[in-house]
mmCIF file of C-alpha atoms in Angstrom:
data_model
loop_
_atom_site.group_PDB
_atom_site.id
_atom_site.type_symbol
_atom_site.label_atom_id
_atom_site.label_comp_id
_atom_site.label_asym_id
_atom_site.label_seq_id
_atom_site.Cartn_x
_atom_site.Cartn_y
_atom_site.Cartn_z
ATOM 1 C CA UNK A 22 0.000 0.000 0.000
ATOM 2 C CA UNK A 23 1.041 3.252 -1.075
ATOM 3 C CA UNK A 24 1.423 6.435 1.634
ATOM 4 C CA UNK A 25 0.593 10.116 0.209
ATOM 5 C CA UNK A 26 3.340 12.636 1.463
ATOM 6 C CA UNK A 27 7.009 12.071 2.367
ATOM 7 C CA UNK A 28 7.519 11.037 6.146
ATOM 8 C CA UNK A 29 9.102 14.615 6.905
ATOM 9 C CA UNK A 30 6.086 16.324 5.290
ATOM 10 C CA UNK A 31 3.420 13.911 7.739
ATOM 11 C CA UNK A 32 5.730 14.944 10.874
ATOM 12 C CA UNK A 33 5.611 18.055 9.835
ATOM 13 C CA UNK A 34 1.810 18.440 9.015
ATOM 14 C CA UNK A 35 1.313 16.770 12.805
ATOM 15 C CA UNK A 36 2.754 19.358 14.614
ATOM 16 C CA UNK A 37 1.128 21.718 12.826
ATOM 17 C CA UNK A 38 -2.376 20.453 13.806
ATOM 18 C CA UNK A 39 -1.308 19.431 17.561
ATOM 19 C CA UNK A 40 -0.017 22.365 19.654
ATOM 20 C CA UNK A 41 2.130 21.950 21.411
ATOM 21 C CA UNK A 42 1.952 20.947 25.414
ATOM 22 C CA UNK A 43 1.755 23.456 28.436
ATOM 23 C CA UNK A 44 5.135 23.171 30.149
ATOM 24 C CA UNK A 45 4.665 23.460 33.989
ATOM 25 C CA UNK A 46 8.037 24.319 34.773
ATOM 26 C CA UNK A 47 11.992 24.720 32.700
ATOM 27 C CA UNK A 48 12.865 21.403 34.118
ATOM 28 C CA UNK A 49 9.847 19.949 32.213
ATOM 29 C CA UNK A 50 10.184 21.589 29.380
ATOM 30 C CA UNK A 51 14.319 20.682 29.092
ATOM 31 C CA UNK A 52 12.636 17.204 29.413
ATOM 32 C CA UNK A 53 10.009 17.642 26.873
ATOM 33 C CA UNK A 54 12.842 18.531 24.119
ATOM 34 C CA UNK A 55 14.486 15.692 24.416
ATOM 35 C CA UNK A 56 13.957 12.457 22.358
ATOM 36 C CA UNK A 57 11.155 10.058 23.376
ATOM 37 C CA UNK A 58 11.928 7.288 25.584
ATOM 38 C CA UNK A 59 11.710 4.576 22.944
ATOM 39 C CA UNK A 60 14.296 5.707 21.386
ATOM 40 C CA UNK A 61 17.867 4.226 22.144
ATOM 41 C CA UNK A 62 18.585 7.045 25.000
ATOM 42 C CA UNK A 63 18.365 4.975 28.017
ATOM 43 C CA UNK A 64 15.787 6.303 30.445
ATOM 44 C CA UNK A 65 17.920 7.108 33.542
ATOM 45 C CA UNK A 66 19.130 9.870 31.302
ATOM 46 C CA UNK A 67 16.359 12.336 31.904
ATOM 47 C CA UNK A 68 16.684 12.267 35.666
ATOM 48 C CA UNK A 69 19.386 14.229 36.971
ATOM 49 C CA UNK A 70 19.924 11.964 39.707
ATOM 50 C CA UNK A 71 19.263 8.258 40.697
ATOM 51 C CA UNK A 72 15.996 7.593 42.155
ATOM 52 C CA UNK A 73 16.787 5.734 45.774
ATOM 53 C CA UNK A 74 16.091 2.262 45.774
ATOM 54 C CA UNK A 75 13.614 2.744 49.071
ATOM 55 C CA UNK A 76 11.522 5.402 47.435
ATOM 56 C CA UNK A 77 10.593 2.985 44.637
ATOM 57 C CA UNK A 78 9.850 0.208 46.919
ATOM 58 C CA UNK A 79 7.675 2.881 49.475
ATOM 59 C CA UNK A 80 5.624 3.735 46.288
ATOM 60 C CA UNK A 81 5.225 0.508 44.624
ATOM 61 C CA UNK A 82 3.832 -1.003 48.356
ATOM 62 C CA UNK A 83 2.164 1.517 49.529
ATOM 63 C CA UNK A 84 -0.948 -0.816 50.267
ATOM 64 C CA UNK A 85 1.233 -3.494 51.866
ATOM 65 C CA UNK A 86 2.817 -3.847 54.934
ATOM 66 C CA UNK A 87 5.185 -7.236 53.983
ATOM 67 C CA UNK A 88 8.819 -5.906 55.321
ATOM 68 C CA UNK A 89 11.717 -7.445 52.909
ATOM 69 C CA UNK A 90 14.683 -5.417 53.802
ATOM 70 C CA UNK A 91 16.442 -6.475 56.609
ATOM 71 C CA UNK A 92 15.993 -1.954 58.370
ATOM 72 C CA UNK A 93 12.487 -2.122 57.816
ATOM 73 C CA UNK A 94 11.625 -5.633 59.681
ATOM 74 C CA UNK A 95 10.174 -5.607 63.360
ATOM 75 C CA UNK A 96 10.906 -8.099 66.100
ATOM 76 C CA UNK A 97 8.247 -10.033 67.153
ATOM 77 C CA UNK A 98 9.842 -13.388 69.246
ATOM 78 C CA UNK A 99 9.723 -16.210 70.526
ATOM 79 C CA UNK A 100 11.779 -17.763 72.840
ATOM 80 C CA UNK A 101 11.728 -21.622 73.615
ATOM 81 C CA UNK A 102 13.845 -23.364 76.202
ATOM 82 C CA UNK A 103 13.303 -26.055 78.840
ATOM 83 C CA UNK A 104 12.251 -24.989 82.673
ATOM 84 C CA UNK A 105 15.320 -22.916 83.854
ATOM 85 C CA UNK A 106 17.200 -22.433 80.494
ATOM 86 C CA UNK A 107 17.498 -18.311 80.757
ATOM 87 C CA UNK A 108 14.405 -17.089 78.934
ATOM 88 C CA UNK A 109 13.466 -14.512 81.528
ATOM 89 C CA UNK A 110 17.255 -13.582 82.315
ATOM 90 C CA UNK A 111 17.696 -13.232 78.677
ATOM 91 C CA UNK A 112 14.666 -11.571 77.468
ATOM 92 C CA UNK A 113 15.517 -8.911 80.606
ATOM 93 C CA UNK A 114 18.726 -8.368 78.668
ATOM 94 C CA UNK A 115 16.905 -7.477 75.406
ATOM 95 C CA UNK A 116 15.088 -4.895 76.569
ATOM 96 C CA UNK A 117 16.993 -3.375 78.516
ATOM 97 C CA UNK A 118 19.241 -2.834 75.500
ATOM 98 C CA UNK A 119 16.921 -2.334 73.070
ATOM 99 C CA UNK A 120 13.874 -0.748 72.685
ATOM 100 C CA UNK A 121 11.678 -3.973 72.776
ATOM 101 C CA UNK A 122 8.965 -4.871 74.704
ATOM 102 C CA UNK A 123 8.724 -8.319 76.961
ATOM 103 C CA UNK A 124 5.020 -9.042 76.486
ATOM 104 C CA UNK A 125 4.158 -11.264 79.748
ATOM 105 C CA UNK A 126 1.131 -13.517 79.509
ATOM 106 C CA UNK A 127 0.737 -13.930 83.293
ATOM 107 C CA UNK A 128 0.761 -10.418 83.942
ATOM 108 C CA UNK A 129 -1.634 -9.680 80.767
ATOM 109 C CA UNK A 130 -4.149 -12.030 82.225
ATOM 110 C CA UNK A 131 -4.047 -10.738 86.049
ATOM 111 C CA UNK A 132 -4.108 -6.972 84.981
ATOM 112 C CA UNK A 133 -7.234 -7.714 82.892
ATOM 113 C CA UNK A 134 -8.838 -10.191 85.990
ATOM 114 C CA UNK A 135 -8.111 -6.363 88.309
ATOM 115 C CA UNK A 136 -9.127 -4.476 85.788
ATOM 116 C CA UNK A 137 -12.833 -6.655 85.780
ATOM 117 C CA UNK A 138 -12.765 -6.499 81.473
ATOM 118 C CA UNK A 139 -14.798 -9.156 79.694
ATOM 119 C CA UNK A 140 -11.821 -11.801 79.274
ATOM 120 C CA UNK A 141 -10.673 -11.066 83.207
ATOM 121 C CA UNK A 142 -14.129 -11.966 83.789
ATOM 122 C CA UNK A 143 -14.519 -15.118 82.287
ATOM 123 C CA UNK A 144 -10.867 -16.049 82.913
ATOM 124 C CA UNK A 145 -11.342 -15.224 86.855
ATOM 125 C CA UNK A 146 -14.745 -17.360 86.782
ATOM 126 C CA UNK A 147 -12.569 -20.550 85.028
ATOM 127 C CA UNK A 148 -9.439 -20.408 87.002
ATOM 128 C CA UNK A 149 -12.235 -20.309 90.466
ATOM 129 C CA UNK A 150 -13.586 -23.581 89.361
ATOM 130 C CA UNK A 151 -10.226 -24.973 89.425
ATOM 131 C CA UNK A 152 -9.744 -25.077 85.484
ATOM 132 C CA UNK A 153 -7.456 -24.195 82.818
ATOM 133 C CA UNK A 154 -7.937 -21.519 81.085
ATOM 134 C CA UNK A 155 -8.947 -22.674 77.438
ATOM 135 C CA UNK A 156 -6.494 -21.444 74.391
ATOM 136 C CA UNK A 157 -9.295 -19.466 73.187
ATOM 137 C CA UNK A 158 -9.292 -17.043 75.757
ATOM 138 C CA UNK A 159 -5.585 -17.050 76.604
ATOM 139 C CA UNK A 160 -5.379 -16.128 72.677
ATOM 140 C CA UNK A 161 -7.682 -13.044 73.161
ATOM 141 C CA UNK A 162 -5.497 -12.157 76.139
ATOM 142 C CA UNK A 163 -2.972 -11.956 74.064
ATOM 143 C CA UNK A 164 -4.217 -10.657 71.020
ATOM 144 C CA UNK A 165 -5.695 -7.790 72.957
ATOM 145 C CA UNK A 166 -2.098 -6.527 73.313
ATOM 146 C CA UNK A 167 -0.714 -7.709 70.515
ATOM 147 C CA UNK A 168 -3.112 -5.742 67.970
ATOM 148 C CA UNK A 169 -1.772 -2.302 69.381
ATOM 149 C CA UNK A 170 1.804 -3.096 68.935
ATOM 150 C CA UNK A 171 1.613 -2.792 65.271
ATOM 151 C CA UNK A 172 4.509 -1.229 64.136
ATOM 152 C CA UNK A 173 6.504 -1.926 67.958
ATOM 153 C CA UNK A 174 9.285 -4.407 68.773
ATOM 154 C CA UNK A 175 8.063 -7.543 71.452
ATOM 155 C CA UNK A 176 8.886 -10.705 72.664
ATOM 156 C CA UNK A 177 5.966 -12.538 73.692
ATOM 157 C CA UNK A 178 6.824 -14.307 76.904
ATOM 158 C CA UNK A 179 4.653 -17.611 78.288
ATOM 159 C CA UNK A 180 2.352 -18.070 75.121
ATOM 160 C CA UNK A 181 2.238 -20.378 72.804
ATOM 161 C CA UNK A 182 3.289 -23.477 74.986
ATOM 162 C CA UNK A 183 0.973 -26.093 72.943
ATOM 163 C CA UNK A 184 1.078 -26.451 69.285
ATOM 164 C CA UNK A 185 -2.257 -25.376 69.145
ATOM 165 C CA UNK A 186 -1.841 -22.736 70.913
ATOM 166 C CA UNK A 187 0.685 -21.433 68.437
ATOM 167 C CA UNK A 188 -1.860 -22.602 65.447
ATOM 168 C CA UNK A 189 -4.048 -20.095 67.095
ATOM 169 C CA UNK A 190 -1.499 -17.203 67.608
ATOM 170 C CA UNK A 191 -0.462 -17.800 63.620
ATOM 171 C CA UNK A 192 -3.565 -17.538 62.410
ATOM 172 C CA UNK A 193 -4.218 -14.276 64.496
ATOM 173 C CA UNK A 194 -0.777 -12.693 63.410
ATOM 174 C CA UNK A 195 -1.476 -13.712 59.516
ATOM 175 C CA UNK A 196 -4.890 -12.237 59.424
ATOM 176 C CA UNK A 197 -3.220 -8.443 61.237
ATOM 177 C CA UNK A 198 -0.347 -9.237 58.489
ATOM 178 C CA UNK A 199 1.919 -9.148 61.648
ATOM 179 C CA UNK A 200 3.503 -12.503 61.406
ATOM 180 C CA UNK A 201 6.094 -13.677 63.867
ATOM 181 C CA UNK A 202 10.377 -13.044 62.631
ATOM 182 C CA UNK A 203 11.975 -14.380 64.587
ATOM 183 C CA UNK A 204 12.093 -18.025 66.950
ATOM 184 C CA UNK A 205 14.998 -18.642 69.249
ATOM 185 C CA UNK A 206 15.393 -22.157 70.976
ATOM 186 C CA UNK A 207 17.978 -22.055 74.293
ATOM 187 C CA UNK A 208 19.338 -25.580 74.186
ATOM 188 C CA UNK A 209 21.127 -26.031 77.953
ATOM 189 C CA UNK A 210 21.875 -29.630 78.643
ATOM 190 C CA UNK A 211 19.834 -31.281 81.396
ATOM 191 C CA UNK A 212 22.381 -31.763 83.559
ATOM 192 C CA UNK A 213 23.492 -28.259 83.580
ATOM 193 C CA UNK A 214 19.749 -26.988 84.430
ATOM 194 C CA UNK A 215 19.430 -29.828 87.160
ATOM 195 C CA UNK A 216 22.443 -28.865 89.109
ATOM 196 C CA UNK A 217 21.782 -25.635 89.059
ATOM 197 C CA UNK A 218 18.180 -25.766 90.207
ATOM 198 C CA UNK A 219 19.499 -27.947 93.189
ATOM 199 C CA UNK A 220 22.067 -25.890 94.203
ATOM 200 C CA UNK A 221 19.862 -22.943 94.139
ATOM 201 C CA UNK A 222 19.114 -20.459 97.399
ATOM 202 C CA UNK A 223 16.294 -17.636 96.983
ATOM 203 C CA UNK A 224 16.090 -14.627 99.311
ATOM 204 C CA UNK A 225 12.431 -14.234 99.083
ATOM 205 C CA UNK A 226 11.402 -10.763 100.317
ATOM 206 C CA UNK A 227 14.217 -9.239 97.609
ATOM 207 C CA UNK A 228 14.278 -12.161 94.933
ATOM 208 C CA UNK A 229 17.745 -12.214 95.547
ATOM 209 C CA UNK A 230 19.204 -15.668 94.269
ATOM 210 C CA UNK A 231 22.685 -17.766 95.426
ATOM 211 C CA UNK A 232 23.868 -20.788 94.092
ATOM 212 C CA UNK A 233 26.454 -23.168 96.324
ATOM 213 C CA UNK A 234 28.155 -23.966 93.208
ATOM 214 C CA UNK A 235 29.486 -21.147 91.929
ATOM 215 C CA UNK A 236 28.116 -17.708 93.681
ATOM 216 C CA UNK A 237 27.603 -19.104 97.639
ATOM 217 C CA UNK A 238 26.385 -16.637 100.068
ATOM 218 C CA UNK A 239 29.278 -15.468 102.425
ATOM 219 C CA UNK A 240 27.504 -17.205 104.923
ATOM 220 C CA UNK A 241 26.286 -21.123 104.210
ATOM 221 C CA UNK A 242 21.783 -20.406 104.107
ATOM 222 C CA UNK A 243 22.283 -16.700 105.138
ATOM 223 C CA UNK A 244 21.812 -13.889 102.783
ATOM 224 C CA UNK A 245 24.789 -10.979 102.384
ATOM 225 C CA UNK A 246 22.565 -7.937 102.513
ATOM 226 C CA UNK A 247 19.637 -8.507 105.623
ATOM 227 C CA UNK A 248 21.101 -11.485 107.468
ATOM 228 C CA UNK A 249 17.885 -13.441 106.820
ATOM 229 C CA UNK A 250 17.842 -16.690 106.073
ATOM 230 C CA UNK A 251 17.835 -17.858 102.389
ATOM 231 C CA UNK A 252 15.031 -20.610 101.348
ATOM 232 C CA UNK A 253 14.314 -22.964 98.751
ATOM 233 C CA UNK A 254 12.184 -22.694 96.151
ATOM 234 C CA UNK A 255 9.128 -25.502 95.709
ATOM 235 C CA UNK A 256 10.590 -26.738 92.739
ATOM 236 C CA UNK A 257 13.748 -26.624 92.853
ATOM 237 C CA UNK A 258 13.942 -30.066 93.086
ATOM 238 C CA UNK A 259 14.909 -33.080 90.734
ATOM 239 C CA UNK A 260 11.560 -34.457 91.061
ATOM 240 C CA UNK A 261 9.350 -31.752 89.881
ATOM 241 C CA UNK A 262 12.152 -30.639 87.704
ATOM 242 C CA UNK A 263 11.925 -33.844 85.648
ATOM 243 C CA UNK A 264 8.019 -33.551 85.801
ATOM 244 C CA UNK A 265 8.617 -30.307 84.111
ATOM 245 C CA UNK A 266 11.273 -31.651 81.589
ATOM 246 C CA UNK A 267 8.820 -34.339 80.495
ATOM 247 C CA UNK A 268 5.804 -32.147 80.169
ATOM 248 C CA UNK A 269 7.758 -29.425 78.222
ATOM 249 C CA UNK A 270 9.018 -32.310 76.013
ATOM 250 C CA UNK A 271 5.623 -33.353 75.783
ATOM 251 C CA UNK A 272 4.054 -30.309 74.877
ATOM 252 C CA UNK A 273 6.295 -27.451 73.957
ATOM 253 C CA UNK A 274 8.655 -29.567 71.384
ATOM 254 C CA UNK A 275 5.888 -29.799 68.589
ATOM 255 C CA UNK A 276 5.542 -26.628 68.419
ATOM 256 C CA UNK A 277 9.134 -26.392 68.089
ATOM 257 C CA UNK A 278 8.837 -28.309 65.538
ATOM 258 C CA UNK A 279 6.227 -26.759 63.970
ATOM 259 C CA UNK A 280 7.932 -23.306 63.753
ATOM 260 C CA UNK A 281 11.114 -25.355 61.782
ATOM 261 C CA UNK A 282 9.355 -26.485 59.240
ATOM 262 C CA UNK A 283 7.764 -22.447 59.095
ATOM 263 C CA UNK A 284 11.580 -21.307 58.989
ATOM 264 C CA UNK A 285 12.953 -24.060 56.604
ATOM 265 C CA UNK A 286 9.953 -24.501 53.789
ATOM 266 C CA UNK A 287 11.056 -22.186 50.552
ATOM 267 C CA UNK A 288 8.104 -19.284 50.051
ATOM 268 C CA UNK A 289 6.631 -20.021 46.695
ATOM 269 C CA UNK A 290 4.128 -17.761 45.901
ATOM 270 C CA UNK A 291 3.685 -13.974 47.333
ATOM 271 C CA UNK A 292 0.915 -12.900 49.819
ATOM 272 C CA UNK A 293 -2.582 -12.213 47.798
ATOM 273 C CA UNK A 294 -3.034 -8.363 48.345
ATOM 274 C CA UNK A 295 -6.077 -7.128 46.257
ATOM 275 C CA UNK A 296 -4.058 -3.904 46.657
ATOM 276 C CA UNK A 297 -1.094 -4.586 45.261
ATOM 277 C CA UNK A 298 0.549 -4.214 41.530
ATOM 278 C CA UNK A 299 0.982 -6.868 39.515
ATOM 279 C CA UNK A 300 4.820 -6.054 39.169
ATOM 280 C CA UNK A 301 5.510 -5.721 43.034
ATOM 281 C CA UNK A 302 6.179 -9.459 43.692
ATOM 282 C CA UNK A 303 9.477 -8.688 42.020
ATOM 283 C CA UNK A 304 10.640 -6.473 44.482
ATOM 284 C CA UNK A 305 8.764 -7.478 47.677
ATOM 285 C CA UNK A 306 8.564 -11.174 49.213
ATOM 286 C CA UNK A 307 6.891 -12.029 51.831
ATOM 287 C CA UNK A 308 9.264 -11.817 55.079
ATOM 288 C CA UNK A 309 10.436 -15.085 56.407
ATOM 289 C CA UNK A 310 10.416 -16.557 60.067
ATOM 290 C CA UNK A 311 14.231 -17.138 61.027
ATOM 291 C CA UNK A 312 15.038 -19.932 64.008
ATOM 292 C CA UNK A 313 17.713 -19.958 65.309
ATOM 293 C CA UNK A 314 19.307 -22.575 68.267
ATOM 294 C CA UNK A 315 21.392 -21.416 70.363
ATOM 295 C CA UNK A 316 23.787 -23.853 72.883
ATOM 296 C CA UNK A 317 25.582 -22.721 75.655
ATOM 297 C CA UNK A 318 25.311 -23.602 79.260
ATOM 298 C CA UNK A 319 25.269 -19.907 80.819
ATOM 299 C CA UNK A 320 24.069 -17.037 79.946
ATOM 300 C CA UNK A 321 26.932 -15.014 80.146
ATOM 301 C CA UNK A 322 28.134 -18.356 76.878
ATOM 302 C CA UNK A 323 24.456 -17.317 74.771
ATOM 303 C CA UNK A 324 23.998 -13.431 75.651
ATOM 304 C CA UNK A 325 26.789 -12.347 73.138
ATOM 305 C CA UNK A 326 25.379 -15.133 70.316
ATOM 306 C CA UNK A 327 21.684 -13.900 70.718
ATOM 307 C CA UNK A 328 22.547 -10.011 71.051
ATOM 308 C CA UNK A 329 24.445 -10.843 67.780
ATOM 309 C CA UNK A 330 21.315 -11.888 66.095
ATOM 310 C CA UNK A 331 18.913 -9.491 67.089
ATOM 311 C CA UNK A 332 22.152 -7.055 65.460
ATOM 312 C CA UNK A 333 22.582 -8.539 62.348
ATOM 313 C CA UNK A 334 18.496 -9.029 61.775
ATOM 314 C CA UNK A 335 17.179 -5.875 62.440
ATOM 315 C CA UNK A 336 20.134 -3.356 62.090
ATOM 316 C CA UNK A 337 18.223 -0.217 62.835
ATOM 317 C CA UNK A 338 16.480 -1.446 65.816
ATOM 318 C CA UNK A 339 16.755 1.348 68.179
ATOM 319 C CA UNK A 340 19.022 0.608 71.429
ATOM 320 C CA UNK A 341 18.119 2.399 74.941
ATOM 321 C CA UNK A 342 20.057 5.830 75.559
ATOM 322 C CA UNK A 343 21.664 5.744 78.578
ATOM 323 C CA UNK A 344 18.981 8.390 80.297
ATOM 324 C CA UNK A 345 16.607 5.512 79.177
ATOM 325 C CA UNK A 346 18.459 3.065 81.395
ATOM 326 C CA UNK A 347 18.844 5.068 84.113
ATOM 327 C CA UNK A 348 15.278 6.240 84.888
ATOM 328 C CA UNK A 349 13.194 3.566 83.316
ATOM 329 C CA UNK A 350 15.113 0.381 83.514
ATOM 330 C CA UNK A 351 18.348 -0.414 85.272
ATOM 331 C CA UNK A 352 21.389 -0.786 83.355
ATOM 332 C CA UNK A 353 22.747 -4.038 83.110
ATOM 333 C CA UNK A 354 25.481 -3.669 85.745
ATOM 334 C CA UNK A 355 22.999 -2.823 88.155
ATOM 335 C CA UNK A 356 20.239 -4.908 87.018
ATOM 336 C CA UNK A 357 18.221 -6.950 89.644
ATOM 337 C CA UNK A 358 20.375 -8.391 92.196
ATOM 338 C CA UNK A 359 19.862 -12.089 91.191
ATOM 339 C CA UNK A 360 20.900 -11.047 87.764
ATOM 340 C CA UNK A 361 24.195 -8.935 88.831
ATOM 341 C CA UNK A 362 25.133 -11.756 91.883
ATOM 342 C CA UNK A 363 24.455 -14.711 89.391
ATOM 343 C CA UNK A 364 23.997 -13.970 86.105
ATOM 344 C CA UNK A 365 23.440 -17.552 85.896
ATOM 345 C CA UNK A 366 20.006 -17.842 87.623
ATOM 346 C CA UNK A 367 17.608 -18.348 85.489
ATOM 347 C CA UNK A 368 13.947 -17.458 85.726
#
């Protein structure tokens, strides 16, 4: 087929009939003299400088809240370990270093049973009857909390101990888009955690803790400070203490389990956001639960391996000024007296 007119004359009978475009500003209109970006220009050539790699990624997920770089992710833990590993000593060492929250079931549950709120009511009127309070409620307990700590760092402390428990809590966390990032398991030997349970003295008005083994009292059963007499704790004995082994085994490994197979099973397909652009799932994945084990027998041997992780993880997690310390939480040289005396008794 045959075309009327020279290619020049059509260009030039085109601009003729289309005027040409308002230029807001002389940037734009440097811009709009240039050649059109098909042509073999490459397009980074009409900014003046790089566009930053975040502001892309802000734009493109504006609708989403999936974190994929390693500065943008928020803690929210999980720590596993067998009756008298270090959880409590070591979660105390968290926050008081970083700006983390320890998110206690125990005293979630009693604040709302004071506070007479719908779940303290119910709770109260099971744990009267002599009962356990069902995972249901201990979830909304939980949740309660958890759904205001959106964009905050916590480590949930006491819940999940059952594998449905932690079916529950997933479920919860997936539908908020909050899932869980991290899962640390304390593995102390048995032996370790027996002898020091049995060699373990409590002063009970100041919970200040001795051990014969390896930070005695100056005095055999008397404490340094008062001159009271130190006591035992109820189960600080092999007996219950293997109870307590067997029952964690029982319940609390599955769920250990479970949260492996979260950490080690490749993600093959991105979260379904009716929200989000086609294109995204090639910059954005969904973020990933990390485990990690850690071994040691004191906690003075896992501190510096755990405060490595939480480090490397989330880089830009925000550690406690030293004001901080001092009038909200004591610094760890002066932390609670069980903790600076024996930084090997465990909660």
């Amino acid at each position: 087929m045959k075309l009327s007119g020279s290619i020049p004359a059509r260009v030039q009978a085109l601009r003729v009939a289309r005027p040409p475009r308002a230029v807001a500003s002389p940037t734009l209109a440097r811009q709009a003299q240039l050649p059109s970006t098909s042509s073999s220009v490459p397009q980074r050539a009409f900014s003046s400088s790089p566009v930053p790699r975040r502001a892309v990624a802000s734009t493109l997920s504006g609708f989403s809240n999936v974190y994929d770089d390693r500065d943008e992710r928020v803690v929210r833990m999980l720590m596993f370990g067998k009756p008298g590993a270090g959880k409590g000593t070591l979660s105390a060492r968290l926050t008081k270093k970083y700006d983390i929250l320890s998110i206690s079931t125990g005293d979630l549950l009693r604040q709302h049973i004071n506070e007479g709120t719908a779940i303290g009511k119910q709770a109260e009127a099971i744990i009267a009857r002599g009962e356990l309070v069902p995972d249901e409620v201990m979830l909304k307990v939980v949740t309660s909390k958890l759904d205001s700590l959106q964009n905050k760092h916590w480590i949930l402390d006491g819940f999940p101990r059952t594998l449905n428990q932690g079916l529950l809590l997933d479920a919860h966390l997936k539908k908020q888009n909050t899932p869980l990032t991290l899962v640390v398991n304390l593995n102390v030997p048995d032996e370790v955690i027996l002898s020091r349970i049995t060699d373990r003295w409590i002063h009970t008005p100041s919970g200040r803790v001795y051990n014969t083994s390896y930070n005695p009292p100056r005095i055999a059963g008397i404490d340094d400070v008062t001159g009271d007499a130190l006591t035992k704790r109820p189960d600080d004995n092999p007996e219950i203490f293997g109870r307590r082994l067997e029952a964690f085994y029982k319940s609390t490994s599955p769920l250990l389990n479970h949260y492996t197979t979260q950490a080690t099973t490749p993600i093959t397909s991105p979260i379904n956001n009716p929200h989000q652009h086609p294109h995204q799932v090639l910059l954005h994945r969904p973020a990933k639960l990390s485990l990690r084990s850690i071994t040691g027998r004191t906690s003075d041997e896992i501190w510096p391996e755990l405060d490595y992780i939480i480090m490397s993880m989330f880089p830009s997690l925000r550690k406690r000024s030293d004001d901080t310390l001092t009038t909200q939480n004591q610094p760890l040289g002066t932390v609670s007296a069980e903790v600076l005396a024996n930084p090997l008794s465990f909660k």
